[in-house]
């Protein structure tokens, strides 16, 4: 029997169940398998998690990667409340570790695409050989970027979501499943 998920309150807002832990883990297993197949012939691979939002997704997918690969993180920031601010800051950037390598970006969500475009540009400047984008969620209707995700576990509507790493003003990241903002 599926575990019951109910409404959660985070700060001033209510969120309703959206994607269960079981659905998340099933899609991650499929995505890891695809990555293991598709990247089998790559020379040097580095998985680069985008902090903070990707930490749960990263840990779950990393454990199912059987490739010879390196694992590292970078950190950017762009959100405030439930809206993207449009300006991206690199808080913890990348250095020599990506040079000449196939970089697999592990993101929690691609929304407008501004963040991912910024990250791709940063990685190109740092000398990455190839950049592959793997995101848990793709908010496709909001996307206005250049670099579309190569792999996405779920394509979602224009909803604000929390849980499984994703936050509302830094809260809600610890929820094991994904919730969306309750309509008024
Ligand atoms: P973008 O630059 O608009 O694509 O936004 C990307 C970043 O904003 C993601 O990496 C998330 O950290 C954050 N973000 C976007 N949409 C949501 C959401 O619905 N909930 C929580 N964080 C989000
Ligand atoms: Mg993020």
CSV table of C-alpha atoms and ligand atoms in Angstrom, one decimal:
chain,number,residue,atom,x,y,z
A,1,UNK,CA,0.0,0.0,0.0
A,2,UNK,CA,1.2,3.5,-0.8
A,3,UNK,CA,2.1,5.7,2.1
A,4,UNK,CA,-0.5,8.5,2.6
A,5,UNK,CA,0.9,12.0,2.0
A,6,UNK,CA,-1.0,14.9,3.4
A,7,UNK,CA,-1.0,18.7,3.2
A,8,UNK,CA,2.1,20.3,4.7
A,9,UNK,CA,2.5,23.9,6.0
A,10,UNK,CA,5.8,25.6,5.4
A,11,UNK,CA,6.1,29.2,6.8
A,12,UNK,CA,3.0,31.0,5.5
A,13,UNK,CA,2.1,28.5,2.7
A,14,UNK,CA,0.3,25.2,2.3
A,15,UNK,CA,1.6,22.5,0.0
A,16,UNK,CA,-0.2,19.4,-1.4
A,17,UNK,CA,1.2,16.0,-2.4
A,18,UNK,CA,2.6,15.9,-5.9
A,19,UNK,CA,5.2,13.2,-6.6
A,20,UNK,CA,5.6,10.3,-4.2
A,21,UNK,CA,8.9,8.9,-2.9
A,22,UNK,CA,8.1,5.6,-4.8
A,23,UNK,CA,7.6,7.5,-8.1
A,24,UNK,CA,10.8,9.4,-7.5
A,25,UNK,CA,12.9,6.3,-6.8
A,26,UNK,CA,11.5,4.4,-9.8
A,27,UNK,CA,12.4,7.3,-12.2
A,28,UNK,CA,15.8,7.7,-10.7
A,29,UNK,CA,16.5,4.0,-11.2
A,30,UNK,CA,15.6,4.3,-14.9
A,31,UNK,CA,17.6,7.5,-15.3
A,32,UNK,CA,20.7,6.0,-13.7
A,33,UNK,CA,20.4,2.9,-16.0
A,34,UNK,CA,20.2,5.2,-19.0
A,35,UNK,CA,23.2,7.2,-17.9
A,36,UNK,CA,25.2,4.1,-17.2
A,37,UNK,CA,24.5,2.9,-20.7
A,38,UNK,CA,24.9,6.1,-22.6
A,39,UNK,CA,28.1,7.3,-20.9
A,40,UNK,CA,29.8,3.9,-20.9
A,41,UNK,CA,32.3,4.9,-23.5
A,42,UNK,CA,33.2,8.4,-22.1
A,43,UNK,CA,36.8,8.9,-21.1
A,44,UNK,CA,36.7,11.1,-18.0
A,45,UNK,CA,33.3,11.7,-16.4
A,46,UNK,CA,32.5,14.0,-13.5
A,47,UNK,CA,29.1,14.3,-11.8
A,48,UNK,CA,28.6,17.9,-10.6
A,49,UNK,CA,25.8,18.4,-8.1
A,50,UNK,CA,24.3,21.9,-7.9
A,51,UNK,CA,23.9,22.8,-4.3
A,52,UNK,CA,21.8,23.1,-2.3
A,53,UNK,CA,18.7,21.8,-4.1
A,54,UNK,CA,20.2,18.7,-5.7
A,55,UNK,CA,21.6,17.0,-2.5
A,56,UNK,CA,19.0,14.3,-2.2
A,57,UNK,CA,18.7,13.6,-5.9
A,58,UNK,CA,22.5,13.5,-6.2
A,59,UNK,CA,22.9,11.1,-3.3
A,60,UNK,CA,20.2,8.7,-4.7
A,61,UNK,CA,21.4,8.7,-8.3
A,62,UNK,CA,25.1,8.6,-7.4
A,63,UNK,CA,24.6,5.3,-5.6
A,64,UNK,CA,23.2,3.7,-8.8
A,65,UNK,CA,26.0,5.0,-11.1
A,66,UNK,CA,28.3,2.1,-12.0
A,67,UNK,CA,30.6,4.2,-14.3
A,68,UNK,CA,34.2,5.1,-13.4
A,69,UNK,CA,33.5,8.7,-12.5
A,70,UNK,CA,34.3,11.5,-10.1
A,71,UNK,CA,31.8,13.3,-7.9
A,72,UNK,CA,31.8,16.9,-6.9
A,73,UNK,CA,29.6,19.9,-6.2
A,74,UNK,CA,29.2,23.5,-7.2
A,75,UNK,CA,26.9,26.1,-5.6
A,76,UNK,CA,24.8,28.9,-7.2
A,77,UNK,CA,22.0,31.0,-5.9
A,78,UNK,CA,19.1,32.8,-7.7
A,79,UNK,CA,15.8,32.3,-5.9
A,80,UNK,CA,14.0,34.3,-3.3
A,81,UNK,CA,10.7,33.1,-2.0
A,82,UNK,CA,8.7,31.5,-4.8
A,83,UNK,CA,10.1,33.7,-7.6
A,84,UNK,CA,13.4,33.5,-9.5
A,85,UNK,CA,15.3,36.8,-9.0
A,86,UNK,CA,17.0,36.5,-12.4
A,87,UNK,CA,20.5,37.2,-11.1
A,88,UNK,CA,22.7,34.2,-10.5
A,89,UNK,CA,25.6,34.2,-8.1
A,90,UNK,CA,28.3,31.6,-8.1
A,91,UNK,CA,29.0,31.0,-4.4
A,92,UNK,CA,31.2,27.9,-4.9
A,93,UNK,CA,32.5,27.7,-8.4
A,94,UNK,CA,34.4,25.1,-10.4
A,95,UNK,CA,38.1,25.0,-11.1
A,96,UNK,CA,40.5,22.6,-12.8
A,97,UNK,CA,38.5,19.5,-11.9
A,98,UNK,CA,36.2,19.9,-14.9
A,99,UNK,CA,38.9,20.6,-17.5
A,100,UNK,CA,38.8,18.2,-20.5
A,101,UNK,CA,36.0,16.1,-18.9
A,102,UNK,CA,32.4,15.1,-19.6
A,103,UNK,CA,30.5,17.0,-17.0
A,104,UNK,CA,27.1,15.7,-15.9
A,105,UNK,CA,25.3,18.5,-14.1
A,106,UNK,CA,22.9,17.1,-11.5
A,107,UNK,CA,20.2,19.7,-10.8
A,108,UNK,CA,17.0,19.6,-8.7
A,109,UNK,CA,14.9,21.6,-11.2
A,110,UNK,CA,15.3,23.6,-14.4
A,111,UNK,CA,12.7,26.4,-14.3
A,112,UNK,CA,13.4,29.5,-16.5
A,113,UNK,CA,16.7,27.9,-17.5
A,114,UNK,CA,18.7,31.0,-16.4
A,115,UNK,CA,20.7,29.1,-13.8
A,116,UNK,CA,21.5,26.2,-16.1
A,117,UNK,CA,22.6,28.6,-18.9
A,118,UNK,CA,24.9,30.3,-16.4
A,119,UNK,CA,26.3,27.0,-15.2
A,120,UNK,CA,26.9,25.8,-18.8
A,121,UNK,CA,28.7,29.0,-19.6
A,122,UNK,CA,30.9,28.7,-16.5
A,123,UNK,CA,31.8,25.1,-17.4
A,124,UNK,CA,32.7,26.0,-20.9
A,125,UNK,CA,34.9,28.7,-19.7
A,126,UNK,CA,36.5,26.2,-17.2
A,127,UNK,CA,37.4,24.0,-20.2
A,128,UNK,CA,34.8,21.2,-19.9
A,129,UNK,CA,34.9,18.8,-22.9
A,130,UNK,CA,31.2,18.2,-22.9
A,131,UNK,CA,28.3,19.2,-20.7
A,132,UNK,CA,25.3,16.9,-20.0
A,133,UNK,CA,22.3,18.2,-18.0
A,134,UNK,CA,20.5,15.8,-15.8
A,135,UNK,CA,17.6,17.2,-13.8
A,136,UNK,CA,15.1,15.7,-11.5
A,137,UNK,CA,12.4,18.2,-12.6
A,138,UNK,CA,11.9,20.2,-15.7
A,139,UNK,CA,9.3,23.0,-15.5
A,140,UNK,CA,9.0,23.1,-19.3
A,141,UNK,CA,6.3,25.8,-19.7
A,142,UNK,CA,8.6,28.3,-17.8
A,143,UNK,CA,11.7,27.5,-19.8
A,144,UNK,CA,13.2,30.3,-21.8
A,145,UNK,CA,16.9,29.2,-21.8
A,146,UNK,CA,19.3,27.9,-24.4
A,147,UNK,CA,20.5,24.7,-22.8
A,148,UNK,CA,17.7,22.2,-22.5
A,149,UNK,CA,18.1,19.3,-20.1
A,150,UNK,CA,19.5,16.2,-21.7
A,151,UNK,CA,17.8,14.0,-19.1
A,152,UNK,CA,14.9,14.9,-16.9
A,153,UNK,CA,13.1,12.5,-14.5
A,154,UNK,CA,9.8,14.5,-14.5
A,155,UNK,CA,8.4,17.3,-16.7
A,156,UNK,CA,6.1,19.4,-14.6
A,157,UNK,CA,3.6,22.3,-15.1
A,158,UNK,CA,4.2,25.8,-13.9
A,159,UNK,CA,3.9,24.9,-10.2
A,160,UNK,CA,6.1,26.0,-7.3
A,161,UNK,CA,7.3,22.7,-5.6
A,162,UNK,CA,9.1,21.8,-2.4
A,163,UNK,CA,10.6,18.7,-0.9
A,164,UNK,CA,13.2,16.1,-1.8
A,165,UNK,CA,15.9,18.9,-1.7
A,166,UNK,CA,13.7,21.7,-3.0
A,167,UNK,CA,13.0,24.6,-0.7
A,168,UNK,CA,10.6,27.4,0.1
A,169,UNK,CA,12.8,30.1,1.6
A,170,UNK,CA,15.3,27.3,2.7
A,171,UNK,CA,12.6,25.2,4.4
A,172,UNK,CA,11.1,21.9,3.2
A,173,UNK,CA,14.2,20.4,1.7
A,174,UNK,CA,14.1,17.4,4.1
A,175,UNK,CA,10.7,16.1,2.9
A,176,UNK,CA,11.1,12.7,1.3
A,177,UNK,CA,8.6,13.5,-1.5
A,178,UNK,CA,7.6,16.4,-3.6
A,179,UNK,CA,4.7,18.8,-2.9
A,180,UNK,CA,3.2,21.7,-4.8
A,181,UNK,CA,1.8,25.0,-3.7
A,182,UNK,CA,-1.9,24.6,-2.8
A,183,UNK,CA,-4.1,26.7,-5.1
A,184,UNK,CA,-6.0,29.4,-3.2
B,1,LIG,P1,15.9,28.8,-13.0
B,1,LIG,O1,17.2,29.6,-13.1
B,1,LIG,O2,14.7,29.7,-13.2
B,1,LIG,O3,15.9,27.7,-14.0
B,1,LIG,O4,15.8,28.3,-11.6
B,1,LIG,C1,16.6,27.3,-11.2
B,1,LIG,C2,16.8,27.2,-9.7
B,1,LIG,O5,15.7,27.8,-8.9
B,1,LIG,C3,16.7,25.7,-9.3
B,1,LIG,O6,18.0,25.2,-9.3
B,1,LIG,C4,16.0,25.8,-7.9
B,1,LIG,O7,17.0,25.9,-6.9
B,1,LIG,C5,15.2,27.0,-7.9
B,1,LIG,N1,13.8,26.7,-8.2
B,1,LIG,C6,13.1,26.8,-9.4
B,1,LIG,N2,11.8,26.4,-9.4
B,1,LIG,C7,11.6,26.1,-8.1
B,1,LIG,C8,10.5,25.5,-7.4
B,1,LIG,O8,9.4,25.3,-7.9
B,1,LIG,N3,10.7,25.2,-6.1
B,1,LIG,C9,11.9,25.4,-5.4
B,1,LIG,N4,13.0,25.9,-6.0
B,1,LIG,C10,12.9,26.2,-7.4
B,2,LIG,MG1,19.0,24.4,-7.6
